[in-house]
Short mmCIF file of C-alpha atoms and ligand atoms in Angstrom, two decimals:
data_model
loop_
_atom_site.label_atom_id
_atom_site.label_comp_id
_atom_site.label_asym_id
_atom_site.label_seq_id
_atom_site.Cartn_x
_atom_site.Cartn_y
_atom_site.Cartn_z
CA MET X 215 -101.19 43.97 -29.54
CA SER X 216 -97.80 42.88 -30.58
CA VAL X 217 -96.94 46.40 -31.79
CA LEU X 218 -97.61 47.60 -28.16
CA GLU X 219 -95.63 44.78 -26.66
CA ASN X 220 -92.61 45.81 -28.78
CA MET X 221 -92.61 49.31 -27.47
CA PRO X 222 -90.77 50.61 -24.55
CA ILE X 223 -92.88 50.78 -21.29
CA ARG X 224 -92.84 54.65 -21.50
CA LEU X 225 -94.18 54.86 -25.00
CA ARG X 226 -96.77 52.03 -24.37
CA LEU X 227 -98.22 53.84 -21.36
CA THR X 228 -98.36 57.04 -23.49
CA VAL X 229 -100.09 55.34 -26.38
CA MET X 230 -102.49 53.51 -24.09
CA THR X 231 -103.42 56.73 -22.18
CA VAL X 232 -103.86 58.80 -25.31
CA ALA X 233 -106.11 56.04 -26.81
CA LEU X 234 -108.12 56.11 -23.41
CA LEU X 235 -108.25 59.85 -23.46
CA THR X 236 -109.34 59.92 -27.16
CA VAL X 237 -112.22 57.48 -26.59
CA CYS X 238 -113.36 59.34 -23.33
CA CYS X 239 -113.06 62.71 -24.98
CA ILE X 240 -114.69 61.89 -28.22
CA GLY X 241 -117.68 60.33 -26.14
CA LEU X 242 -117.95 63.31 -23.99
CA THR X 243 -117.63 65.81 -26.86
CA LEU X 244 -120.57 63.88 -28.64
CA ILE X 245 -122.72 63.89 -25.60
CA LEU X 246 -122.18 67.42 -24.92
CA ASN X 247 -122.85 68.49 -28.59
CA PHE X 248 -125.89 66.44 -28.67
CA SER X 249 -127.41 67.80 -25.43
CA ALA X 250 -126.33 71.39 -26.33
CA SER X 251 -127.92 70.93 -29.70
CA ARG X 252 -131.10 69.62 -28.18
CA MET X 253 -131.15 72.47 -25.62
CA ALA X 254 -130.66 75.14 -28.50
CA THR X 255 -133.63 73.68 -30.56
CA ARG X 256 -135.66 73.70 -27.29
CA ILE X 257 -134.83 77.28 -26.59
CA ASP X 258 -135.50 78.18 -30.30
CA ALA X 259 -138.96 76.59 -30.18
CA MET X 260 -139.84 78.26 -26.74
CA PRO X 261 -142.51 81.19 -26.91
CA LEU X 262 -141.74 84.53 -25.67
CA LEU X 263 -142.95 84.91 -22.09
CA PRO X 264 -145.43 87.63 -21.14
CA ALA X 265 -143.00 89.33 -18.80
CA LEU X 266 -140.55 89.61 -21.86
CA GLN X 267 -143.43 90.83 -23.89
CA ASP X 268 -144.01 93.62 -21.31
CA SER X 269 -140.47 94.75 -21.36
CA VAL X 270 -140.41 94.71 -25.11
CA ASN X 271 -143.43 96.97 -25.24
CA GLY X 272 -142.01 99.43 -22.82
CA GLY X 273 -143.90 98.29 -19.65
CA ILE X 274 -147.57 98.86 -20.94
CA ALA X 275 -149.54 96.02 -19.81
CA GLN X 276 -151.11 94.08 -22.62
CA SER X 277 -153.16 90.92 -22.66
CA PRO X 278 -150.93 87.83 -22.38
CA SER X 279 -150.22 86.50 -25.89
CA VAL X 280 -147.65 83.96 -26.93
CA THR X 281 -144.89 85.16 -29.43
CA THR X 282 -142.15 83.07 -31.08
CA LEU X 283 -138.61 84.29 -31.44
CA PRO X 284 -137.66 86.25 -34.51
CA ILE X 285 -135.63 84.53 -37.35
CA ALA X 286 -132.32 86.61 -36.41
CA THR X 287 -132.34 84.78 -32.98
CA SER X 288 -132.64 81.44 -34.58
CA ALA X 289 -129.58 82.25 -36.88
CA ALA X 290 -127.64 83.41 -33.84
CA THR X 291 -128.56 79.94 -32.23
CA GLN X 292 -127.20 78.05 -35.33
CA LYS X 293 -123.84 80.06 -35.10
CA ALA X 294 -123.53 79.35 -31.39
CA LYS X 295 -124.10 75.72 -32.06
CA ILE X 296 -121.34 75.57 -34.63
CA ASP X 297 -119.04 77.72 -32.39
CA PHE X 298 -119.68 75.33 -29.52
CA LYS X 299 -118.79 72.40 -31.77
CA ILE X 300 -115.46 73.83 -32.91
CA GLU X 301 -114.65 74.78 -29.48
CA SER X 302 -115.52 71.45 -28.12
CA ILE X 303 -113.29 69.85 -30.54
CA MET X 304 -110.45 72.09 -29.83
CA TYR X 305 -110.60 71.38 -26.27
CA MET X 306 -110.96 67.88 -26.96
CA LEU X 307 -107.70 67.82 -29.02
CA PHE X 308 -106.08 70.00 -26.37
CA ILE X 309 -106.80 67.51 -23.55
CA ILE X 310 -105.72 64.53 -25.74
CA VAL X 311 -102.31 66.08 -26.52
CA GLY X 312 -101.82 67.64 -23.19
CA GLY X 313 -102.76 64.33 -21.48
CA GLY X 314 -100.36 62.32 -23.84
CA LEU X 315 -97.55 64.72 -23.16
CA SER X 316 -98.15 64.59 -19.37
CA THR X 317 -98.32 60.95 -19.28
CA TYR X 318 -95.01 60.73 -21.27
CA TYR X 319 -93.36 63.03 -18.86
CA ILE X 320 -94.76 61.44 -15.66
CA SER X 321 -94.27 57.96 -16.84
CA GLY X 322 -90.59 58.82 -17.81
CA ARG X 323 -90.03 60.02 -14.16
CA ALA X 324 -91.78 57.13 -12.60
CA LEU X 325 -89.65 54.74 -14.67
CA GLN X 326 -86.28 56.49 -13.86
CA PRO X 327 -85.35 54.17 -10.93
CA LEU X 328 -85.93 51.20 -13.29
CA HIS X 329 -83.51 52.60 -15.82
CA LYS X 330 -81.07 53.31 -12.92
CA LEU X 331 -81.51 49.66 -11.80
CA ASN X 332 -81.11 48.50 -15.37
CA GLY X 333 -77.69 50.33 -15.68
CA GLN X 334 -76.48 48.87 -12.38
CA VAL X 335 -77.55 45.33 -13.47
CA LYS X 336 -75.63 45.52 -16.79
CA ASN X 337 -72.38 45.96 -14.99
CA ILE X 338 -72.93 42.71 -12.92
CA ASN X 339 -71.11 39.80 -14.44
CA ALA X 340 -69.75 36.38 -13.38
CA HIS X 341 -66.64 38.11 -11.74
CA ASN X 342 -68.50 40.56 -9.46
CA LEU X 343 -71.48 38.47 -8.42
CA ALA X 344 -70.69 39.22 -4.82
CA GLU X 345 -71.26 42.95 -5.18
CA THR X 346 -74.74 44.17 -4.11
CA LEU X 347 -76.84 46.72 -5.81
CA THR X 348 -77.74 50.00 -3.76
CA VAL X 349 -81.44 49.41 -2.73
CA PRO X 350 -83.41 52.70 -3.22
CA PRO X 351 -84.74 54.21 0.06
CA THR X 352 -88.23 53.77 -1.20
CA LYS X 353 -90.76 51.01 -0.24
CA ASP X 354 -92.00 50.26 -3.75
CA GLU X 355 -91.51 47.48 -6.31
CA ILE X 356 -88.20 48.70 -7.40
CA ALA X 357 -86.68 48.53 -3.98
CA GLU X 358 -88.36 45.02 -3.71
CA LEU X 359 -86.94 43.96 -7.05
CA THR X 360 -83.43 45.12 -6.12
CA VAL X 361 -83.48 43.19 -2.88
CA THR X 362 -84.57 39.97 -4.81
CA PHE X 363 -82.00 40.54 -7.38
CA ASN X 364 -79.31 41.05 -4.68
CA ASN X 365 -80.45 37.67 -3.11
CA MET X 366 -80.33 35.98 -6.43
CA THR X 367 -76.77 37.07 -7.19
CA GLY X 368 -75.79 36.04 -3.56
CA LYS X 369 -77.02 32.45 -4.17
CA LEU X 370 -75.48 32.40 -7.73
CA ASP X 371 -72.14 33.70 -6.24
CA ASP X 372 -72.21 30.86 -3.65
CA SER X 373 -72.91 28.20 -6.15
CA PHE X 374 -70.32 29.51 -8.50
CA LYS X 375 -67.73 29.52 -5.85
CA MET X 376 -68.81 26.05 -4.85
CA GLN X 377 -68.52 24.73 -8.37
CA GLN X 378 -65.08 26.37 -8.79
CA ARG X 379 -64.11 24.64 -5.61
CA PHE X 380 -65.58 21.40 -6.93
CA SER X 381 -63.68 21.56 -10.23
CA ALA X 382 -60.53 22.50 -8.62
CA SER X 383 -60.67 19.67 -6.02
CA ALA X 384 -61.94 17.23 -8.61
CA ALA X 385 -59.05 18.04 -10.96
CA HIS X 386 -56.49 17.78 -7.97
CA GLU X 387 -57.97 14.38 -6.88
CA LEU X 388 -57.80 12.98 -10.43
CA ARG X 389 -54.24 14.28 -11.11
CA THR X 390 -52.80 12.87 -7.88
CA PRO X 391 -53.04 9.20 -8.78
CA LEU X 392 -52.05 9.82 -12.30
CA ALA X 393 -48.99 11.77 -11.14
CA VAL X 394 -48.12 8.85 -8.79
CA LEU X 395 -48.45 6.33 -11.79
CA GLN X 396 -46.44 8.61 -14.11
CA THR X 397 -43.59 8.91 -11.57
CA LYS X 398 -43.55 5.16 -10.77
CA VAL X 399 -43.51 4.26 -14.47
CA ASP X 400 -40.74 6.85 -15.39
CA VAL X 401 -38.44 5.48 -12.37
CA PHE X 402 -39.27 1.92 -13.76
CA LYS X 403 -38.24 2.78 -17.37
CA LYS X 404 -34.95 4.33 -16.37
CA LYS X 405 -33.58 1.09 -15.34
CA LYS X 406 -32.79 -1.61 -18.11
CA THR X 407 -33.22 -4.84 -16.06
CA HIS X 408 -35.90 -5.37 -13.26
CA THR X 409 -36.20 -7.85 -10.47
CA ASN X 410 -39.53 -9.70 -9.81
CA GLU X 411 -39.99 -7.63 -6.67
CA GLU X 412 -39.71 -4.36 -8.76
CA TYR X 413 -42.31 -5.81 -11.20
CA ASP X 414 -44.63 -6.57 -8.16
CA ALA X 415 -44.20 -3.24 -6.57
CA LEU X 416 -45.17 -1.35 -9.85
CA ILE X 417 -48.19 -3.66 -10.48
CA SER X 418 -49.19 -3.03 -6.70
CA VAL X 419 -48.99 0.76 -7.20
CA ILE X 420 -50.75 0.57 -10.48
CA GLU X 421 -53.58 -1.52 -8.96
CA LYS X 422 -54.02 0.92 -5.88
CA GLN X 423 -54.03 4.05 -7.87
CA THR X 424 -56.31 2.61 -10.52
CA GLN X 425 -58.75 1.56 -7.70
CA ARG X 426 -58.50 5.08 -6.24
CA LEU X 427 -59.39 6.57 -9.54
CA ARG X 428 -62.20 4.02 -10.18
CA GLY X 429 -63.62 4.91 -6.75
CA LEU X 430 -63.44 8.74 -7.44
CA VAL X 431 -65.18 8.48 -10.89
CA SER X 432 -67.89 6.30 -9.51
CA ASN X 433 -68.43 8.48 -6.71
CA LEU X 434 -68.70 11.50 -9.13
CA LEU X 435 -70.97 9.52 -11.43
CA ASP X 436 -73.22 8.65 -8.36
CA MET X 437 -73.41 12.32 -7.42
CA THR X 438 -74.53 13.41 -10.99
CA ASN X 439 -76.76 10.32 -11.68
CA MET X 440 -78.73 10.70 -8.39
CA ASP X 441 -81.65 12.44 -10.13
CA ASP X 442 -82.09 9.36 -12.64
CA ASN X 443 -83.17 7.17 -9.97
CA ASP X 444 -86.79 8.35 -9.00
CA GLU X 445 -88.25 5.09 -7.98
CA GLN X 446 -90.18 5.50 -4.51
CA SER X 447 -91.62 3.18 -2.10
CA SER X 448 -92.58 2.77 1.59
CA ILE X 449 -89.59 1.38 3.49
CA TYR X 450 -89.29 0.17 7.13
CA VAL X 451 -86.02 1.91 8.41
CA LYS X 452 -85.16 -1.07 10.35
CA ASP X 453 -84.84 -3.17 7.04
CA ILE X 454 -82.38 -0.67 5.62
CA PHE X 455 -80.26 -0.78 8.77
CA GLU X 456 -80.25 -4.53 9.22
CA ASP X 457 -78.90 -4.83 5.71
CA ILE X 458 -76.30 -2.09 6.44
CA ILE X 459 -75.15 -4.01 9.68
CA SER X 460 -74.71 -7.25 7.98
CA GLU X 461 -72.78 -5.46 4.98
CA LEU X 462 -70.41 -3.47 7.41
CA ALA X 463 -70.05 -6.40 10.10
CA HIS X 464 -66.76 -7.51 8.42
CA ILE X 465 -65.20 -3.97 8.22
CA ALA X 466 -66.32 -3.23 11.82
CA ASN X 467 -64.72 -6.37 12.87
CA ASN X 468 -61.38 -5.67 11.31
CA HIS X 469 -61.45 -2.20 13.07
CA GLN X 470 -62.55 -3.81 16.18
CA VAL X 471 -65.66 -1.44 16.18
CA THR X 472 -69.11 -2.73 17.67
CA LEU X 473 -72.22 -1.89 15.74
CA SER X 474 -75.42 -1.55 17.70
CA LEU X 475 -79.00 -0.78 16.38
CA ASP X 476 -82.00 0.41 18.28
CA CYS X 477 -84.86 0.91 15.89
CA ASP X 478 -88.47 1.37 16.14
CA ASP X 479 -91.18 0.56 13.32
CA SER X 480 -90.80 3.93 11.47
CA VAL X 481 -91.60 3.88 7.79
CA ILE X 482 -90.26 6.35 5.27
CA LEU X 483 -91.17 7.11 1.67
CA GLY X 484 -88.29 7.27 -0.54
CA ASN X 485 -85.68 5.53 -2.85
CA THR X 486 -84.42 2.55 -1.22
CA ASP X 487 -81.07 2.48 -3.13
CA LEU X 488 -80.25 6.04 -2.46
CA LEU X 489 -81.37 6.05 1.40
CA TYR X 490 -79.37 2.72 1.84
CA ARG X 491 -76.28 4.38 0.33
CA ALA X 492 -76.63 7.48 2.49
CA PHE X 493 -77.11 5.61 5.87
CA CYS X 494 -74.29 2.97 4.87
CA ASN X 495 -71.90 5.88 4.15
CA LEU X 496 -72.68 7.37 7.67
CA ALA X 497 -72.24 4.04 9.37
CA GLU X 498 -69.09 3.42 7.40
CA ASN X 499 -67.59 6.75 8.39
CA GLY X 500 -68.41 5.98 11.93
CA ILE X 501 -66.18 2.81 11.77
CA LYS X 502 -63.50 4.46 9.59
CA TYR X 503 -62.93 7.46 11.89
CA ASN X 504 -63.42 5.59 15.17
CA ILE X 505 -60.89 4.25 17.56
CA ASP X 506 -60.02 0.68 18.23
CA GLY X 507 -62.65 -0.85 20.50
CA GLY X 508 -64.96 1.99 19.79
CA THR X 509 -68.75 1.83 19.02
CA VAL X 510 -71.26 2.95 16.41
CA GLU X 511 -74.78 3.19 17.52
CA MET X 512 -77.79 3.60 15.16
CA ILE X 513 -80.87 4.92 16.98
CA VAL X 514 -84.21 5.27 14.99
CA ASN X 515 -87.34 6.66 16.51
CA LYS X 516 -90.32 8.87 15.61
CA SER X 517 -89.78 12.49 16.85
CA ASN X 518 -93.24 13.24 16.46
CA ASP X 519 -96.33 12.19 14.35
CA GLU X 520 -94.73 13.42 11.20
CA GLN X 521 -91.00 12.80 11.48
CA VAL X 522 -88.52 10.21 12.25
CA ALA X 523 -85.18 10.93 13.81
CA ILE X 524 -82.15 8.79 12.80
CA HIS X 525 -79.04 9.01 14.97
CA ILE X 526 -75.64 7.56 13.84
CA LYS X 527 -73.42 7.94 16.76
CA ASP X 528 -69.68 7.03 16.91
CA THR X 529 -66.96 7.13 19.62
CA GLY X 530 -64.42 8.17 17.18
CA ILE X 531 -62.06 11.10 16.63
CA GLY X 532 -64.79 13.56 16.33
CA ILE X 533 -65.12 16.81 14.24
CA ASP X 534 -64.00 20.22 15.24
CA ASP X 535 -66.87 22.98 15.26
CA GLU X 536 -65.18 24.73 12.27
CA ASP X 537 -65.11 21.80 10.08
CA LYS X 538 -68.78 20.82 10.95
CA LYS X 539 -69.84 23.86 9.02
CA ILE X 540 -68.05 22.75 5.69
CA ILE X 541 -68.11 19.01 6.22
CA PHE X 542 -70.80 18.48 3.56
CA GLU X 543 -69.02 20.12 0.86
CA PRO X 544 -67.57 17.76 -1.99
CA PHE X 545 -63.98 16.76 -1.37
CA TYR X 546 -63.74 18.21 2.00
CA ARG X 547 -61.67 16.05 4.33
CA VAL X 548 -60.53 17.06 7.80
CA ASP X 549 -57.55 14.63 7.78
CA LYS X 550 -56.74 14.02 4.17
CA SER X 551 -54.04 11.37 4.75
CA ARG X 552 -56.29 9.38 6.99
CA SER X 553 -59.21 9.63 4.59
CA ARG X 554 -57.20 8.42 1.62
CA GLN X 555 -55.68 5.70 3.80
CA MET X 556 -59.19 4.53 4.40
CA GLY X 557 -59.97 4.68 0.65
CA GLY X 558 -62.04 7.86 1.07
CA THR X 559 -62.72 10.34 -1.67
CA GLY X 560 -64.11 13.13 0.37
CA LEU X 561 -67.38 12.77 -1.70
CA GLY X 562 -69.26 10.64 0.72
CA LEU X 563 -71.09 13.32 3.02
CA SER X 564 -71.92 15.50 0.30
CA THR X 565 -73.68 12.51 -1.51
CA VAL X 566 -75.41 11.87 1.73
CA ALA X 567 -76.50 15.58 2.04
CA SER X 568 -77.90 15.55 -1.45
CA ILE X 569 -79.85 12.19 -1.00
CA ILE X 570 -81.30 13.44 2.32
CA LYS X 571 -82.32 16.80 0.82
CA LYS X 572 -83.87 14.78 -2.11
CA HIS X 573 -86.06 13.19 0.41
CA ASN X 574 -87.16 16.45 1.90
CA GLY X 575 -85.03 15.76 5.15
CA THR X 576 -82.35 17.47 7.07
CA ILE X 577 -78.96 16.31 8.35
CA THR X 578 -76.88 17.92 11.09
CA VAL X 579 -73.57 16.97 12.91
CA THR X 580 -73.11 17.40 16.57
CA ASP X 581 -70.62 16.11 19.06
CA ASN X 582 -71.54 12.76 20.68
CA ALA X 583 -71.90 12.82 24.51
CA LYS X 584 -69.21 10.11 24.60
CA ASN X 585 -66.77 11.71 22.25
CA GLY X 586 -66.97 11.27 18.65
CA THR X 587 -69.73 12.53 16.27
CA ASP X 588 -73.58 12.26 16.22
CA PHE X 589 -74.93 12.57 12.80
CA THR X 590 -78.82 13.33 13.08
CA VAL X 591 -81.05 12.92 9.90
CA ILE X 592 -84.60 13.89 10.22
CA LEU X 593 -87.13 12.56 7.48
CA PRO X 594 -90.98 12.69 7.02
CA LEU X 595 -92.80 9.67 8.01
CA GLY X 596 -94.42 7.60 5.22
CA SER X 597 -97.29 5.36 5.52
CA SER X 598 -96.87 1.48 6.05
CA PRO X 599 -96.22 -0.74 3.03
CA LYS X 600 -99.10 -2.65 1.95
P1 LIG O 1516 -64.34 10.37 2.91
O1 LIG O 1516 -64.53 9.62 1.69
O2 LIG O 1516 -63.05 11.13 2.92
O3 LIG O 1516 -64.74 9.47 4.13
P2 LIG O 1516 -66.71 11.92 3.41
O4 LIG O 1516 -67.35 13.00 2.62
O5 LIG O 1516 -67.54 10.69 3.85
O6 LIG O 1516 -65.37 11.64 2.79
O7 LIG O 1516 -66.16 12.53 4.79
C1 LIG O 1516 -65.54 13.83 4.76
C2 LIG O 1516 -64.61 14.04 5.84
O8 LIG O 1516 -65.39 14.27 7.06
C3 LIG O 1516 -63.77 12.77 6.12
O9 LIG O 1516 -62.56 12.87 5.42
C4 LIG O 1516 -63.52 12.99 7.51
O10 LIG O 1516 -62.45 13.84 7.79
C5 LIG O 1516 -64.69 13.62 8.10
N1 LIG O 1516 -65.79 12.62 8.77
C6 LIG O 1516 -66.74 12.08 8.10
N2 LIG O 1516 -67.43 11.37 9.03
C7 LIG O 1516 -66.69 11.36 10.28
C8 LIG O 1516 -66.97 10.76 11.48
N3 LIG O 1516 -68.04 9.96 11.72
N4 LIG O 1516 -66.02 11.13 12.47
C9 LIG O 1516 -65.04 11.97 12.20
N5 LIG O 1516 -64.66 12.48 11.12
C10 LIG O 1516 -65.55 12.13 10.05
#
């Protein structure tokens, strides 16, 4: 079997067909020879018929008598038997060889599109993943395989590009605070003597930039370690939001933003820490990107027997339609300076989207009727905790 498995498909098909043909032909030849030999023996043993006797005797009617065939006839039968055997073996070999050659030729032609596809696939590499292969105009497995391959390279291309953007953004985000630190230290070193104010200013810059770096690294770690936290339980959505409100009350107060909660008794199955982080992030964004005197409404209700809809609506600066399409990408920020000023890293929404996806849910963003944004999360309902 392993010898067969190591052969190219064309040769494998030919060997298998030849094996099958050989078995069938040998069987058929044996049966034919056996029945031909039995027939010949029966004919040999058959008495001469009266009519035959009449013709042998020149048509003079005689009393019907039974005569066996002469010895010469029996020898001819033996020869015929041997001839039949040789001929049948020759035809058998002819069919096996002919069948093998035809299979080799036909399978070669049938596999030609596969060879063509293989040639095209060999030219695909990390730099031309966006190029699609030509789909053959047939409706066979090869066409199906080509379409599947094109879909796969398309997805790979998307994730490669996203990864490139992610690495570039991560490098940029990490480099900026380091560059600020370096410049400040260089300027500081140029002077021989320093006043207390200059020391304080330098320490404050170091503190701010280190904090920024810490936040960034911890966000990056959160994103990569998400899969390590697999603990699941049934949670009342209300409990999560009540905790969020008490945690964010202070920030909301500082921004003069009012928080409100309208929540039913929906239960979801999931990881409390992750879901808390996701909803807290959305609510915190609602405060950060809001206007003074604005509101953040959190509305939770069952949309049907199987799903719960969670809305986080703010009356803030809103998000343009163009930006809405890419807002969940890591490091994407509409207003970079405002985000930085608020201590943002641009990783919040992409972490939220990953958490919601991990819980088999969806997240969308639309405009809030009263200006601002409306983030809608749909999650499957769970059963009440015991
Ligand atoms: P950040 O850490 O910058 O807040 P996020 O990933 O949480 O990063 O958000 C990405 C960007 O989306 C933000 O920089 C901001 O421009 C925009 N954004 C997020 N939430 C809101 C919101 N509620 N209203 C307006 N813009 C928002």
